Coordinates of C-alpha atoms in Angstrom, one line a residue:
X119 CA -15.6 62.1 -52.6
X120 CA -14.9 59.8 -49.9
X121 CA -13.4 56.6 -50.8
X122 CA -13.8 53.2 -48.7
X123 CA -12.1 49.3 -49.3
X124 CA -13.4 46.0 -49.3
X125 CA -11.3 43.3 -47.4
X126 CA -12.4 39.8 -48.1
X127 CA -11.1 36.4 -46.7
X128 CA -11.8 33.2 -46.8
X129 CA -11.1 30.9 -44.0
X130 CA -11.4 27.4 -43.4
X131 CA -15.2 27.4 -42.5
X132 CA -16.4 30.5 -44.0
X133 CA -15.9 33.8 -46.1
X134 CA -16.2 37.3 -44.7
X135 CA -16.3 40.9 -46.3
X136 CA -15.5 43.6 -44.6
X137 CA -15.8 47.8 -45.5
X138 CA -13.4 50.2 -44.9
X139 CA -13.0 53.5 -44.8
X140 CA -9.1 55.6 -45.8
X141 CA -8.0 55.0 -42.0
X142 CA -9.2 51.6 -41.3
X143 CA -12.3 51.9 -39.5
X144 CA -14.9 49.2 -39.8
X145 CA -18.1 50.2 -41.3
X146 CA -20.0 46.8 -41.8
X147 CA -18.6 43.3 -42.6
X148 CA -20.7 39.7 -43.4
X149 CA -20.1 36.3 -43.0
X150 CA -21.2 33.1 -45.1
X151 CA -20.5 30.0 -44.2
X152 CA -18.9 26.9 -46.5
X153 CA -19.1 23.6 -47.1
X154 CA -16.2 21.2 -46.2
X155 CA -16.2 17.6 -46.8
X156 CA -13.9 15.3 -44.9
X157 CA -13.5 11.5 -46.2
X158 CA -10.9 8.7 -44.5
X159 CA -7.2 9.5 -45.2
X160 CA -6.8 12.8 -44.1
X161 CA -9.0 13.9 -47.4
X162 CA -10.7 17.2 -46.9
X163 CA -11.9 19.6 -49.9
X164 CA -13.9 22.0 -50.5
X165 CA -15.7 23.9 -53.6
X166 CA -14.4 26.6 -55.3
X167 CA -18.1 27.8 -56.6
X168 CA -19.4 26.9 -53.4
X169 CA -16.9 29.8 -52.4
X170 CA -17.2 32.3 -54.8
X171 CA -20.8 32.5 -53.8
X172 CA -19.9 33.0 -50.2
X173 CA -18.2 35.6 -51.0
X174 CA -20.4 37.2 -53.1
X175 CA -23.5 37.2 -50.7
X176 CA -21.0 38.3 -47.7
X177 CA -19.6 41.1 -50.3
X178 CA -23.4 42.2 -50.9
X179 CA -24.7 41.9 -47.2
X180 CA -21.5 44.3 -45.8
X181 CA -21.8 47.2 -48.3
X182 CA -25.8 47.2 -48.1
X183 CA -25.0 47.2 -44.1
X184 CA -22.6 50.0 -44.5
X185 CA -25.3 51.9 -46.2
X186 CA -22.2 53.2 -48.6
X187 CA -22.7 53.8 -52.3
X188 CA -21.1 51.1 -54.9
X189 CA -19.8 54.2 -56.7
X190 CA -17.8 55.0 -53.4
X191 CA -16.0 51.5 -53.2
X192 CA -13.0 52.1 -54.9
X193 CA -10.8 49.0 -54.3
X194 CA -10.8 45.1 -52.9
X195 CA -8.4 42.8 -52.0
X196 CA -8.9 39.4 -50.9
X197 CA -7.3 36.5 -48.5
X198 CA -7.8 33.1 -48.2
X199 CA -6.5 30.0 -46.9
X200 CA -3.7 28.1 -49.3
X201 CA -5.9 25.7 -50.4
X202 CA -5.1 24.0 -54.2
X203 CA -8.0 24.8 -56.6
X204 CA -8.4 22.5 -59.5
X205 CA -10.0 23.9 -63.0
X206 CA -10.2 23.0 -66.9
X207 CA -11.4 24.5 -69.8
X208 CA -13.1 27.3 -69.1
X209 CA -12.8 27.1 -66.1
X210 CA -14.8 24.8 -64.9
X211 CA -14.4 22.4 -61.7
X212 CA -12.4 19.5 -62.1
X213 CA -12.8 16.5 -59.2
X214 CA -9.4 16.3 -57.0
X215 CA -10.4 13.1 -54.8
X216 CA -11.8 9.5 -54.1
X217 CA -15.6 10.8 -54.9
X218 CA -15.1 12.0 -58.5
X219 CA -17.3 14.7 -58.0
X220 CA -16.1 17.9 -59.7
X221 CA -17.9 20.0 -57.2
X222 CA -15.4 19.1 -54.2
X223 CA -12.3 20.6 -56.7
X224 CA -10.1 22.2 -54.2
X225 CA -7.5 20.4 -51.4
X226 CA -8.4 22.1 -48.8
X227 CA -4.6 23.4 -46.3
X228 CA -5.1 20.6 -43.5
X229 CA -5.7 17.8 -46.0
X230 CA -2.7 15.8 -45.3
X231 CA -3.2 13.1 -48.1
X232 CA 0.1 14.0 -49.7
X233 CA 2.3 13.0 -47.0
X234 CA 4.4 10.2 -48.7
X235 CA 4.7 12.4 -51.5
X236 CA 5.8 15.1 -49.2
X237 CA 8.3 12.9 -48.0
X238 CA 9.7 11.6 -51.1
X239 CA 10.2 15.1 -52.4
X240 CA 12.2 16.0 -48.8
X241 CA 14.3 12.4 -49.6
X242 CA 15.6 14.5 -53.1
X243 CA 17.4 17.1 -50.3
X244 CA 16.7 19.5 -53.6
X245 CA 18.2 23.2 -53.1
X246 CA 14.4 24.5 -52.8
X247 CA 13.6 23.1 -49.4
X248 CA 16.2 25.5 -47.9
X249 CA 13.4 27.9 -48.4
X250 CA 10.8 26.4 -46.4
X251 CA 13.0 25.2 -43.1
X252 CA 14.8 22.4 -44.7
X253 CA 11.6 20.5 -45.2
X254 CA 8.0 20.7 -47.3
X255 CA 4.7 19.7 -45.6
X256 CA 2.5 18.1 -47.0
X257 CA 0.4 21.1 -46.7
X258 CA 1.8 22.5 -49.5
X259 CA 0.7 22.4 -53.0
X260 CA 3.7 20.6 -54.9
X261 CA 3.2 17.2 -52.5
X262 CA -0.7 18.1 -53.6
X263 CA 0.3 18.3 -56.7
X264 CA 2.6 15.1 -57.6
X265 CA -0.6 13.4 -55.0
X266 CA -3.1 14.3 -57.9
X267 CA -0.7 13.0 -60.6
X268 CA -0.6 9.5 -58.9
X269 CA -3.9 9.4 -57.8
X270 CA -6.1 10.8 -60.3
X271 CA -3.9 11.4 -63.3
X272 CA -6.8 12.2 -65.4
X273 CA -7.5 15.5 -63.4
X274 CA -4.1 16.3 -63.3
X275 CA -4.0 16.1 -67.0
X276 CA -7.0 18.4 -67.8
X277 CA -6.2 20.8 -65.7
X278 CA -5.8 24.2 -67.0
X279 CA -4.9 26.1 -64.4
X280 CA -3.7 25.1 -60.9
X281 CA -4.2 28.0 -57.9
X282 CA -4.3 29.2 -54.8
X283 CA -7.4 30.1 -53.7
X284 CA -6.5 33.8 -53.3
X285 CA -5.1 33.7 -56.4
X286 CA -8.3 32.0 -57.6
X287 CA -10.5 35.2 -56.2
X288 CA -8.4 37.6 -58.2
X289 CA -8.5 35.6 -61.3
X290 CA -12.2 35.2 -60.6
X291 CA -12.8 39.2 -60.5
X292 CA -10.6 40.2 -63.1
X293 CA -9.6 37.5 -64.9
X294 CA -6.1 38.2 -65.0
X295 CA -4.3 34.7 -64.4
X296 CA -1.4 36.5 -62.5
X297 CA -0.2 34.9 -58.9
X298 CA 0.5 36.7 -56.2
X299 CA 4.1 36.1 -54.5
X300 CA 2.9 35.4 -51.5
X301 CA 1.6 32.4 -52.4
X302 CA 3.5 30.8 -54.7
X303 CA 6.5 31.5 -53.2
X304 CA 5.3 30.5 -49.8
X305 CA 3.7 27.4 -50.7
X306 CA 4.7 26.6 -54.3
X307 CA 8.5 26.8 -54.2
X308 CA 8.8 29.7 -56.1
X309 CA 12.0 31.5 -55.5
X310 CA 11.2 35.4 -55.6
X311 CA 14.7 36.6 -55.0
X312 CA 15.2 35.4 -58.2
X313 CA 12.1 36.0 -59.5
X314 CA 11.7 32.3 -61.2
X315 CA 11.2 28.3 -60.9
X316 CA 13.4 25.9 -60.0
X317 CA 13.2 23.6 -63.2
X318 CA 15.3 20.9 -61.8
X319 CA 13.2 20.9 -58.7
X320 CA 10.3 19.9 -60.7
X321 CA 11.6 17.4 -62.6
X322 CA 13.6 15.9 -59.7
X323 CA 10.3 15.4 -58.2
X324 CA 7.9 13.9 -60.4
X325 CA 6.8 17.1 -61.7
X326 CA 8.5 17.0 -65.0
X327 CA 5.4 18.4 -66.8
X328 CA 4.7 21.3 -65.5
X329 CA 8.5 22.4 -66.3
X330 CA 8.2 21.4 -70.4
X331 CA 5.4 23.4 -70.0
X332 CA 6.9 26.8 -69.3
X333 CA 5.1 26.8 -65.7
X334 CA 2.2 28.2 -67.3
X335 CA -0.5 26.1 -65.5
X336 CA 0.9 27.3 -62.1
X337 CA 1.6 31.1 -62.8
X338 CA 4.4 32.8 -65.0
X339 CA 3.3 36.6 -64.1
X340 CA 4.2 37.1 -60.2
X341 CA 3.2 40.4 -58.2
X342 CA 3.5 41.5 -54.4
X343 CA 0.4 42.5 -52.7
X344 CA -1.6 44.8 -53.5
X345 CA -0.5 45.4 -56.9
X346 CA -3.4 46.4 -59.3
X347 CA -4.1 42.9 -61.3
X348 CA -6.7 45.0 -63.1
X349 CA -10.8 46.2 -62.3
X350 CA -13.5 44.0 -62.0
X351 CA -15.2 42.2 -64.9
X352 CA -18.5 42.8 -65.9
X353 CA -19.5 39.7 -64.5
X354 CA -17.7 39.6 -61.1
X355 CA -19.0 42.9 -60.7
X356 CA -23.0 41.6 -61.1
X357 CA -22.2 38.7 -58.8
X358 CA -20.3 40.9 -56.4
X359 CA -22.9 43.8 -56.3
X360 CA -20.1 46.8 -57.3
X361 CA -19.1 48.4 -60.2
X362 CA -17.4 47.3 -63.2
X363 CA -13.3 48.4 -63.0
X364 CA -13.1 48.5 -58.9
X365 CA -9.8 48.2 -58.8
X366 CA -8.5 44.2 -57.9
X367 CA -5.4 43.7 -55.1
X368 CA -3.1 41.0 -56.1
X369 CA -4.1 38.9 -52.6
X370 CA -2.3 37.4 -49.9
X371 CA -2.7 34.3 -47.6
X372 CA -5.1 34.4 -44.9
X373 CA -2.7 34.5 -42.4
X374 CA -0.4 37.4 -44.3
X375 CA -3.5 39.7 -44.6
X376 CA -3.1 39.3 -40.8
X377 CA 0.3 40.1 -40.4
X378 CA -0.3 43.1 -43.0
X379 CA -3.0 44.2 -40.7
X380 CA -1.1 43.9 -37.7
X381 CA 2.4 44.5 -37.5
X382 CA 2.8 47.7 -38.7
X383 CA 0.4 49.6 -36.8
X384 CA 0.6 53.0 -34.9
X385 CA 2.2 52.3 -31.5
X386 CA 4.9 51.6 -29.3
X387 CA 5.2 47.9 -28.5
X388 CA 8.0 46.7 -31.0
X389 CA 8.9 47.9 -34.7
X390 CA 7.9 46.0 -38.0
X391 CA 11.3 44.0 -37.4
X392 CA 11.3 43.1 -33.8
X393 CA 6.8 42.2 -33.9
X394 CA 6.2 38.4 -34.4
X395 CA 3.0 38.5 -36.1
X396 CA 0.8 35.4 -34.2
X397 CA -3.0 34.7 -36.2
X398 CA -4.8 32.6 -34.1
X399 CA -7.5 31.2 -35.8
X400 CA -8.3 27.8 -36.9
X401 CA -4.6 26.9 -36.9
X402 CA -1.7 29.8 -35.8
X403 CA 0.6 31.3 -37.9
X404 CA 3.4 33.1 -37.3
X405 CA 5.5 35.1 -39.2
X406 CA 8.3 37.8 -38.6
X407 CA 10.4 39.8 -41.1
X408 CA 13.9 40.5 -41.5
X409 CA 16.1 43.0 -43.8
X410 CA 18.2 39.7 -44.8
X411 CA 17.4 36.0 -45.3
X412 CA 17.7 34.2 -42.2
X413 CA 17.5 30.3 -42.7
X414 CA 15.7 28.7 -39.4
X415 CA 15.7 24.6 -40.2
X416 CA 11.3 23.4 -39.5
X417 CA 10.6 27.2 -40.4
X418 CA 9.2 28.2 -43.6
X419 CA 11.4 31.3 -45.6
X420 CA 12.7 32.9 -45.9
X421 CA 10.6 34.3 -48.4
X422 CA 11.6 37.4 -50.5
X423 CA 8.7 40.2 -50.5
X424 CA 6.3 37.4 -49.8
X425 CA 4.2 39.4 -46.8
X426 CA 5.8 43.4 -47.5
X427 CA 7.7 44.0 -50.6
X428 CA 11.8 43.7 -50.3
X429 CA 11.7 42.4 -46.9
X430 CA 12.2 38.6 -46.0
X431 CA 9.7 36.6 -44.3
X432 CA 9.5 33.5 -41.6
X433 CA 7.1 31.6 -41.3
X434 CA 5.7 29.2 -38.9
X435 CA 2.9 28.4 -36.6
X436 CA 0.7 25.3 -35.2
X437 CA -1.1 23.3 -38.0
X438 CA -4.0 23.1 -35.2
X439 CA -4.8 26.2 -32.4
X440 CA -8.3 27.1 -32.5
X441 CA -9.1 24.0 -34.0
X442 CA -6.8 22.0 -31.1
X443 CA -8.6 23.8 -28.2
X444 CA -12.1 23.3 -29.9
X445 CA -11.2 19.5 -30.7
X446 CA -9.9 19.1 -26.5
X447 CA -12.4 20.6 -24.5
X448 CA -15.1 18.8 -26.6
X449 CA -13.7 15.6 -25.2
X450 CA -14.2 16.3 -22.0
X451 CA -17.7 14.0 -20.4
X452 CA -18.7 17.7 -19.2
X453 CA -18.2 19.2 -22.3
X454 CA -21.9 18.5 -23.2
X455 CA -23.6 19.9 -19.8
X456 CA -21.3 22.9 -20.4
X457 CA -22.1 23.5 -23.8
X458 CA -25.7 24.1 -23.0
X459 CA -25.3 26.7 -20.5
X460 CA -23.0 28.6 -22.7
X461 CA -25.5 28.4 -25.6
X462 CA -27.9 29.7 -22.8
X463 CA -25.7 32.7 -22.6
X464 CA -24.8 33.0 -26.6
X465 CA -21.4 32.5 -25.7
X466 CA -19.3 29.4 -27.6
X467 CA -17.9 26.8 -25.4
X468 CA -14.6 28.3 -25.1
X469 CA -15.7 31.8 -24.6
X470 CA -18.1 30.2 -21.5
X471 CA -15.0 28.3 -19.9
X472 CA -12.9 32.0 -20.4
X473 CA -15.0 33.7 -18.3
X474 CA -15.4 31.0 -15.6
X475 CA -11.9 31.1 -15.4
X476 CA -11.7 34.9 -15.2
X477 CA -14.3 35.0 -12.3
X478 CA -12.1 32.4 -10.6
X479 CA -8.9 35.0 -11.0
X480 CA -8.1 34.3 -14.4
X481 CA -4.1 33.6 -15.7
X482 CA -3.0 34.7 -12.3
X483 CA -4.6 32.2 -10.9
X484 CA -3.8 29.3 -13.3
X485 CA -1.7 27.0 -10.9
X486 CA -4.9 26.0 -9.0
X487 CA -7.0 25.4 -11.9
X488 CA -4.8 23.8 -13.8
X489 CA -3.1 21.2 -11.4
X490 CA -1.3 18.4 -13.2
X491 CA -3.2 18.7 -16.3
X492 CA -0.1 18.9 -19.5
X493 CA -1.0 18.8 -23.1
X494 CA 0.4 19.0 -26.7
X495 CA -2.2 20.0 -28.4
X496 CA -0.5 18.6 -31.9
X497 CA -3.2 16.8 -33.3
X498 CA -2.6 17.5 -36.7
X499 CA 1.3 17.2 -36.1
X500 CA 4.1 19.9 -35.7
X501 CA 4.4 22.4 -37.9
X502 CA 7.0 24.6 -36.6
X503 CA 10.0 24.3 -35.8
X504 CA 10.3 20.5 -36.0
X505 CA 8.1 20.4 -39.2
X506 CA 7.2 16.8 -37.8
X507 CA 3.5 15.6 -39.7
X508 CA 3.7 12.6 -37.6
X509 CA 2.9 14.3 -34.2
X510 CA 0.2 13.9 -32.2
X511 CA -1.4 15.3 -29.2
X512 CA -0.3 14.4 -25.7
X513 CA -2.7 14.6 -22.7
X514 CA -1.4 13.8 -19.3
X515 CA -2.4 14.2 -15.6
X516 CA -6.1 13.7 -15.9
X517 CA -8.1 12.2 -12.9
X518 CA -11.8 11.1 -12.9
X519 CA -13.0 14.4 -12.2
X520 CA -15.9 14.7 -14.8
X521 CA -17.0 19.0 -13.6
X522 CA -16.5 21.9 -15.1
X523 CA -13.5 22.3 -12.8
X524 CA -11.8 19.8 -14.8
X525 CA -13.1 21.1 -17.8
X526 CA -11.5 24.9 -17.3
X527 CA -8.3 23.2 -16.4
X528 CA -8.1 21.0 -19.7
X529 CA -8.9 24.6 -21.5
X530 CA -6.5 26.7 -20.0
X531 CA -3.7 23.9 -20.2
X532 CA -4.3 23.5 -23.7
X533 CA -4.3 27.1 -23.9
X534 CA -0.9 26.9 -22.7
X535 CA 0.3 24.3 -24.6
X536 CA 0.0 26.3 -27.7
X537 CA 1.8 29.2 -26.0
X538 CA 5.1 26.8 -25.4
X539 CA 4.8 25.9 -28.8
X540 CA 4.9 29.5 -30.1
X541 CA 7.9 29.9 -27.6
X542 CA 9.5 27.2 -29.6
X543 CA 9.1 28.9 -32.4
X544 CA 10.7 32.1 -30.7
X545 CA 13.9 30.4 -29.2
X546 CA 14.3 28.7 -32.9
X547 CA 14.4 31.9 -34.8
X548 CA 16.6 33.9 -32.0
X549 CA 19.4 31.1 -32.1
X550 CA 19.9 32.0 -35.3
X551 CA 19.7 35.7 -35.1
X552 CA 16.0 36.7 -35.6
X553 CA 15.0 39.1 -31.9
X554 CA 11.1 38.9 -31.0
X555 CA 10.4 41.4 -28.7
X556 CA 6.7 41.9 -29.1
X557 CA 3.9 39.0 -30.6
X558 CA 1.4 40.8 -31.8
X559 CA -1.8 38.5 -32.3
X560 CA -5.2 38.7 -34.2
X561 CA -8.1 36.1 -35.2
X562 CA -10.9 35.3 -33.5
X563 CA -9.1 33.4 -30.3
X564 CA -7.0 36.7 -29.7
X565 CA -10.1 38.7 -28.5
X566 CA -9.9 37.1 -25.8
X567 CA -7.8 38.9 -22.7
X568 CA -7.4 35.9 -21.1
X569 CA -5.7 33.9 -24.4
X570 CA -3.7 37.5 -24.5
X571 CA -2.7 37.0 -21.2
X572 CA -2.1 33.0 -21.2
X573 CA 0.5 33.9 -24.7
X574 CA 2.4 36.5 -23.1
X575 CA 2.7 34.3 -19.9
X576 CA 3.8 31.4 -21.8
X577 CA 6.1 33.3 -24.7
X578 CA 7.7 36.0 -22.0
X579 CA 6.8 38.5 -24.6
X580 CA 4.4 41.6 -24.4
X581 CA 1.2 40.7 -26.6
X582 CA -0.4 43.4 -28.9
X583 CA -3.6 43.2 -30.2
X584 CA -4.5 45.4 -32.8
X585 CA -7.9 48.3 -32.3
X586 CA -9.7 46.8 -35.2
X587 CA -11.8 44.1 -34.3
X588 CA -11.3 42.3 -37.8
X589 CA -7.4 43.0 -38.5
X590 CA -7.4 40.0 -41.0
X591 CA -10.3 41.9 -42.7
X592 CA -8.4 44.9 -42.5
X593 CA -5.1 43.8 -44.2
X594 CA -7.2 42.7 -46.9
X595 CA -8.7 46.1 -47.6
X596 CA -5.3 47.8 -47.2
X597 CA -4.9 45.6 -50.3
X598 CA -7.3 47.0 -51.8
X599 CA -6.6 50.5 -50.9
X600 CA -2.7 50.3 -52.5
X601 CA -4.3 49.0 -56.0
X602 CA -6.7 51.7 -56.2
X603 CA -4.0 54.2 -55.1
X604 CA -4.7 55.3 -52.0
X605 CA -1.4 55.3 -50.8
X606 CA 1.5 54.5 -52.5
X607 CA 2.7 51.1 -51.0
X608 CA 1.6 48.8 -48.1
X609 CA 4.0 49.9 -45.4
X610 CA 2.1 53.4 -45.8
X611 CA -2.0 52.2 -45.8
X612 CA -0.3 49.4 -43.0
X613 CA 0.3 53.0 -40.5
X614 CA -2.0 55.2 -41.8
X615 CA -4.8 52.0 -41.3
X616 CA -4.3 50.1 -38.2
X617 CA -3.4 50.9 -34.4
X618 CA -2.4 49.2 -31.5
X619 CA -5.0 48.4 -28.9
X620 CA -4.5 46.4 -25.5
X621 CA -1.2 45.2 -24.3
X622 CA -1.0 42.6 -22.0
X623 CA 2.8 42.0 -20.1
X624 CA 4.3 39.0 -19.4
X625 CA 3.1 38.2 -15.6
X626 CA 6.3 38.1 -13.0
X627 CA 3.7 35.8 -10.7
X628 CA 3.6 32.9 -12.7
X629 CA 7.0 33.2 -15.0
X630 CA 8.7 30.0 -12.4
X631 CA 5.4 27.9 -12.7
X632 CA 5.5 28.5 -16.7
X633 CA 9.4 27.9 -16.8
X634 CA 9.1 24.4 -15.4
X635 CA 5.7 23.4 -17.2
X636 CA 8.1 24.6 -20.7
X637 CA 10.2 22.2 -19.9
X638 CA 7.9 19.9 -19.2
X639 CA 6.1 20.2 -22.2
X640 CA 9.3 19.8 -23.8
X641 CA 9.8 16.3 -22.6
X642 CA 6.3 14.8 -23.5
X643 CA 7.1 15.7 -27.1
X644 CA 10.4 14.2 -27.1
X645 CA 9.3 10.8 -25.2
X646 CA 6.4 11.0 -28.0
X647 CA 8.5 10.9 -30.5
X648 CA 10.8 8.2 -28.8
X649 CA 7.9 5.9 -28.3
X650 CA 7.2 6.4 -31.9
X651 CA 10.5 4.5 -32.8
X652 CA 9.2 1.7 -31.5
X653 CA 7.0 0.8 -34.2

């Protein structure tokens, strides 16, 4: 009997399912959309049954696509974004903002409500922040946390169980309550090298309650990926359309599931400890591993066996990427005109302004088409390395040219902006030891040869994509495939399931241009932050 492995994730905007078979080939995947609310004060949340109906109908649509048999699906992992998801009794929805509706009960990542709370905990210098660069953002669930007890100490109260929205999905499927350690001990403080809480932290913090009680509303049973949590429930297995007992993946992180289905693929660019794993999708990730704890201040980690088991793990990335470009370009007074044609042609705006710049000779040609244009595409702050909330985007050089000339040249150098900040990221973590040789990308943005080409311009680093065309997807189902025994751990379904695809080099033309726009990106983020301190 042939067995195959559902990956699931759940992004910011929507929740996919993908089917695999034993060596990672893509037999059918779905895709639901979800609903976000955003309010004033960075507020933005989402639903938690609103998502487990997503994933659901995008579970049912890939395995009827796939024309495979239920009885053939013998595992499932999931991924999702680390979002905080509020329930009581029962497990029913509790309200976690302004509109007191108990749909909207999950804080959604990029909801930055909880940054004076995030700074206040920081001001405590507690032995805890070592692990996540020196300083925790507010896109983290303990600033969430202490936000919902000041601000709606009632929820806070009834809550019976705070999770992560992966951890959410398992609980969901199997109902075992167990987290998984990538996510609490990335974005929940939880020290897995020692395998408990810091109960000083807590009550250093404000968050005195959740120590008295033993931790239990936040997760006292921790296990790595892809460790069997249990099968599915009767129930999750009717809404799911699969069988009762499919074996359930302890989950991962969103971006993780696409470092799991990255890094450690079949091929010769890098090894799983020189690879810089780079998910570009509605913000960028990065993460690397090391045999030791390296300690890189405005990066997350390192985090023990939080991405592979007994490994370390840094973390960092760009709070905004796809998001950035998407947010940029849109501005643009051609933006509009240029929309249409590439709805004309079924292609987003971002894919239309990719080819027009490949027809006019692509990265190689990126002096001409970009000009003076510079931008810090920081609109939701920096995340890594300076782990600086405050930041903001910086556009400079723009004329009155209102064409689609101008428009390709805001795209690209926004494109390149998020390249330099990536090669910040780099230079951080090899001044203190970390060596990237290889950045090996996935999400949707990294289809794209000319992004490919624009990173490993910008970063001086050859750029990997993976063969799979839904690698996030794919780590997922690797999940999957451990718990249900398919191979013994993750490093084995990681090179046994995924391959390297195209390579793109570092271009020799361009490297003097790129070296003095680097440093001039470098100086309109440090004059931002200079004008800042005037006010």
């Amino acid at each position: 009997m042939n067995h195959y492995y559902l990956g699931v994730d759940v992004g910011t905007g929507s929740a996919r399912a993908g089917l695999f078979d034993a060596r990672g080939n893509l037999l059918a995947s779905a895709k639901r959309d979800i609903t976000i609310w955003r309010e004033a004060g960075s507020i933005v949340e989402q639903s938690s049954d609103n998502i487990w109906q997503a994933v659901c109908e995008s579970v049912q649509e890939a395995v009827q696509l796939s024309g495979i048999s239920s009885n053939d699906i013998a595992g499932i992992g999931y991924d999702a974004t680390c979002s905080l998801v509020v329930l009581g009794e029962g497990g029913r929805p509790l309200a976690v903002g302004p509109s007191g509706d108990p749909v909207r009960n999950i804080i959604v990542w990029m909801d930055h409500r909880a940054v004076d709370q995030a700074e206040r905990i920081n001001a405590t210098a507690a032995q805890v922040l070592n692990y996540v660069g020196g300083t925790i953002s507010p896109e983290m669930e303990t600033p969430k946390l202490l936000w919902l007890k000041e601000n709606k100490p009632d929820t806070f109260n009834k809550a019976w169980q705070f999770f992560d929205l992966s951890d959410f999905l398992t609980w969901k499927s199997c109902g075992n309550l167990a987290r998984s350690a990538c996510t609490v001990t990335c974005k929940w403080t939880y020290l897995s090298h020692e395998n408990r809480w810091d109960e000083t932290y807590f009550r250093a913090v404000g968050l005195e309650q959740l120590a008295d009680e033993g931790f239990s509303r936040i997760g006292t049973d921790i296990c790595v990926g892809g460790h069997k949590l249990g099968g599915l429930s009767n129930q999750a297995a009717q809404d799911l359309g699969l069988l009762p007992g499919t074996a359930v993946a302890a989950g991962l992180i969103d971006a993780h599931a696409g470092g799991i289905g990255t890094v450690g693929a079949r091929g010769d660019a890098g090894n799983l400890l020189t690879r810089m794993a780079y998910v570009f999708g509605t913000s960028a990730c990065t993460m690397t591993t090391t045999e030791k704890p390296t300690f890189v201040d405005g990066v997350w980690g390192p985090y023990y066996s939080a991405m592979l088991p007994d490994l370390w793990l840094n973390e960092g990335g760009q709070s905004a990427a796809g998001a950035a470009i998407d947010h940029l370009i849109h501005m643009h007074p051609f933006a509009r005109e240029a929309e249409k044609n590439a709805a004309s042609q079924g292609l987003s705006l971002a894919d239309y302004l990719a080819n027009i710049i490949q027809a006019k000779g692509g990265a190689a040609s990126i002096k001409a088409i970009v000009g003076d244009i510079h931008v810090v595409p920081e609109f939701l702050g920096n995340r890594a390395p300076f782990a600086d909330p405050d930041a903001r985007a910086i556009i400079a050089g723009l004329n009155l040219d209102a064409g689609i000339d101008s428009l390709a040249g805001l795209y690209l150098a926004g494109l390149c902006g998020l390249g330099y900040g990536a090669r910040q990221i780099v230079e951080a973590q090899r001044a203190k030891g970390i060596v990237t040789d290889t950045l090996v990308v996935s999400g949707g943005a990294a289809r794209s040869h000319l992004v490919r080409q624009i990173l490993a311009d910008t970063t001086e680093l050859v750029v990997a994509a993976s063969k799979s065309a839904e690698p996030v997807l794919l780590g997922s189902a690797m999940l999957g495939a451990v718990a249900a025994g398919a191979y013994q751990d993750l490093p084995s379904a990681m090179s046994n399931m995924s391959e390297m695809g195209d390579i793109n080099k570092p271009s020799a033309h361009s490297q003097q241009w790129h070296i003095q726009r680097f440093k001039s990106f470098i100086l309109l983020q440090e004059t931002a932050r200079q004008i800042r301190e005037f006010y």
